[in-house]
Amino acid sequence: MLRCCRWYLVVGLGLGVAATGLIFFLAWRDIFDTLVNEEKALVPGTVFYKEWRRPTVRPLWSVYMFNWTNAPAYLSDPRASTATFEEVGPYTYEELSEMVDVKVFHGNGTIGYRRRIAFRRWPSTQATMAATPEPNITTVNFAAVGAAFAVRHLDYGAQRELSFLLHNLRQHLTVAGPADQLLFTGYHPDPLLARWRELFCRPPNASDAVLCQPERLAYFRTLNSTRKSSPLYYYLNVGIRDRRSYGEVNLEPCARGADDCAGSKAPSVGGFTGDLFPSRIDRTKPLALVLVDLCQRLSLVYDRETVVAGIVGYRFVSASGPGPSQPTWPPRNNGSGPFHYGMVNSYECTGLPLFGDPVRSDSTANRSAEIVLVLEPITGTVLKSSISVQFQTVLRPNAHIALFQDLPVVNVPLFRFTRHYQLPEGSTHRLKRLLHLLEVGHQAAISGCCLGVLLVALAVIYSLCKGRCNRQKQKPQAIPKSSSDYTIIGTQLSNNGTGGC
């Protein structure tokens, strides 16, 4: 009886192990997702939070400039030749970013912050510059073109006043300077901007235009000169209420400051910035991307699976969007004009004639930026990203400004860049270990189920075999006859001495 109970215990143990393995197999995905969400939680004091505030992995920008080689000949007689441009570069820069004025709003599950960005030449580029002097690049006089663009809707008197100003300051349609000056440091000193602000930066003129701001004028918003943080205040959703909204930001600026905005209604969500994404990426749904620094709002669609550093990821590419010259940035709340908070002094952000086109030879492409984004689908980690944009300006004649009177309509490419980011080797190894933990959990659960089923099967087989052996031992056998008793057919023989002859 005791042995029978022991085998019942083995069967119960096997069933318990199998049930535990099955439950663990079904629940392991949710357990793993919880571990991932805790790893990615933006909680002050954690390693992930510190990396988010001051990223140690810095994207690289490869910038190419366009040198206008025949600018004097073309502008003097446009019919005799065509505008010729030579691509110079690449000039490689390292992006240094920092999140400042950070505040946690527990009421709506967001983190508010401003962003500060600076650029630094890549060490290999600096070595090349030290060996050979950097040549000047001939391009359009962006200050003069921007001033003429800003007053194109003003009256005749204002445009003639700008015409005299350009003539008195001996401004030309082209300037020559190094790449760093054109991109970041800007014109300094620039008497044109100083006089412009005195004449046109008073109401009812363009008092809120970017040319009226007390900063130098460059293609990028003098980030390396002022080191100021963006006046745009971001609200980052940390996914407390809905994990699928993790990494989304709103686009509304907070002119009153973070304290006033904290008491207002929770801001609307705009999309992802390209740095943080939720777990469990659904490739059937497009990703809404807002490039705040480039004043672009795009949609990314799934392209295919790809492998980056041994990790399988989903590759998303930019879908069709607004035309290259159409503003894609929302107006201010009071409807007074566009934002001027972007990284580039583009038409969408600042109202200056700097238009972004995709870096593609395909004429059917109707996008403002060419973006490739590779995401690890389980954790939502960015494995690789690439953003390519080319900026140009359009020179148009203006009968009221002498410098632009005899000017033909010509598209002038200014610069293009590719922003490249890839997950570093150390983070790649950690991500591989994390994904391996997911596989180990599944394998352990399956092994537990198999072990439980095996124990039950062995117990049943052993009990069946044991019962069969016992039945064979208990079966009755025939009693053998004595050797002294035997008969011959028809005759009874005996050895007891009776009945013989």
PDB file of N, CA and C in Angstrom, residues 161 165 169 190-200:
ATOM      1  N   GLU A 161      13.660 100.724 -48.846  1.00  0.00           N
ATOM      2  CA  GLU A 161      14.577 101.019 -47.743  1.00  0.00           C
ATOM      3  C   GLU A 161      15.601  99.905 -47.589  1.00  0.00           C
ATOM      4  N   LEU A 165      19.712 100.043 -48.107  1.00  0.00           N
ATOM      5  CA  LEU A 165      20.576  99.490 -47.055  1.00  0.00           C
ATOM      6  C   LEU A 165      21.575  98.505 -47.642  1.00  0.00           C
ATOM      7  N   LEU A 169      25.716  99.246 -47.666  1.00  0.00           N
ATOM      8  CA  LEU A 169      26.619  98.327 -46.978  1.00  0.00           C
ATOM      9  C   LEU A 169      27.415  97.462 -47.949  1.00  0.00           C
ATOM     10  N   ASP A 190      28.268  91.497 -38.348  1.00  0.00           N
ATOM     11  CA  ASP A 190      27.427  91.661 -39.526  1.00  0.00           C
ATOM     12  C   ASP A 190      26.639  92.960 -39.387  1.00  0.00           C
ATOM     13  N   PRO A 191      27.077  94.037 -40.035  1.00  0.00           N
ATOM     14  CA  PRO A 191      26.339  95.306 -39.918  1.00  0.00           C
ATOM     15  C   PRO A 191      24.958  95.243 -40.553  1.00  0.00           C
ATOM     16  N   LEU A 192      24.773  94.314 -41.504  1.00  0.00           N
ATOM     17  CA  LEU A 192      23.468  94.224 -42.147  1.00  0.00           C
ATOM     18  C   LEU A 192      22.389  93.816 -41.141  1.00  0.00           C
ATOM     19  N   LEU A 193      22.654  92.815 -40.329  1.00  0.00           N
ATOM     20  CA  LEU A 193      21.661  92.369 -39.358  1.00  0.00           C
ATOM     21  C   LEU A 193      21.413  93.433 -38.300  1.00  0.00           C
ATOM     22  N   ALA A 194      22.478  94.157 -37.913  1.00  0.00           N
ATOM     23  CA  ALA A 194      22.293  95.215 -36.916  1.00  0.00           C
ATOM     24  C   ALA A 194      21.370  96.311 -37.448  1.00  0.00           C
ATOM     25  N   ARG A 195      21.591  96.760 -38.675  1.00  0.00           N
ATOM     26  CA  ARG A 195      20.747  97.794 -39.253  1.00  0.00           C
ATOM     27  C   ARG A 195      19.342  97.261 -39.535  1.00  0.00           C
ATOM     28  N   TRP A 196      19.249  95.988 -39.931  1.00  0.00           N
ATOM     29  CA  TRP A 196      17.945  95.374 -40.167  1.00  0.00           C
ATOM     30  C   TRP A 196      17.092  95.433 -38.909  1.00  0.00           C
ATOM     31  N   ARG A 197      17.674  95.090 -37.792  1.00  0.00           N
ATOM     32  CA  ARG A 197      16.908  95.079 -36.548  1.00  0.00           C
ATOM     33  C   ARG A 197      16.457  96.480 -36.148  1.00  0.00           C
ATOM     34  N   GLU A 198      17.262  97.481 -36.464  1.00  0.00           N
ATOM     35  CA  GLU A 198      16.862  98.851 -36.148  1.00  0.00           C
ATOM     36  C   GLU A 198      15.683  99.303 -37.011  1.00  0.00           C
ATOM     37  N   LEU A 199      15.651  98.861 -38.261  1.00  0.00           N
ATOM     38  CA  LEU A 199      14.635  99.347 -39.183  1.00  0.00           C
ATOM     39  C   LEU A 199      13.350  98.522 -39.175  1.00  0.00           C
ATOM     40  N   PHE A 200      13.476  97.211 -39.079  1.00  0.00           N
ATOM     41  CA  PHE A 200      12.322  96.352 -39.323  1.00  0.00           C
ATOM     42  C   PHE A 200      11.850  95.567 -38.101  1.00  0.00           C
TER      43      PHE A 200
END
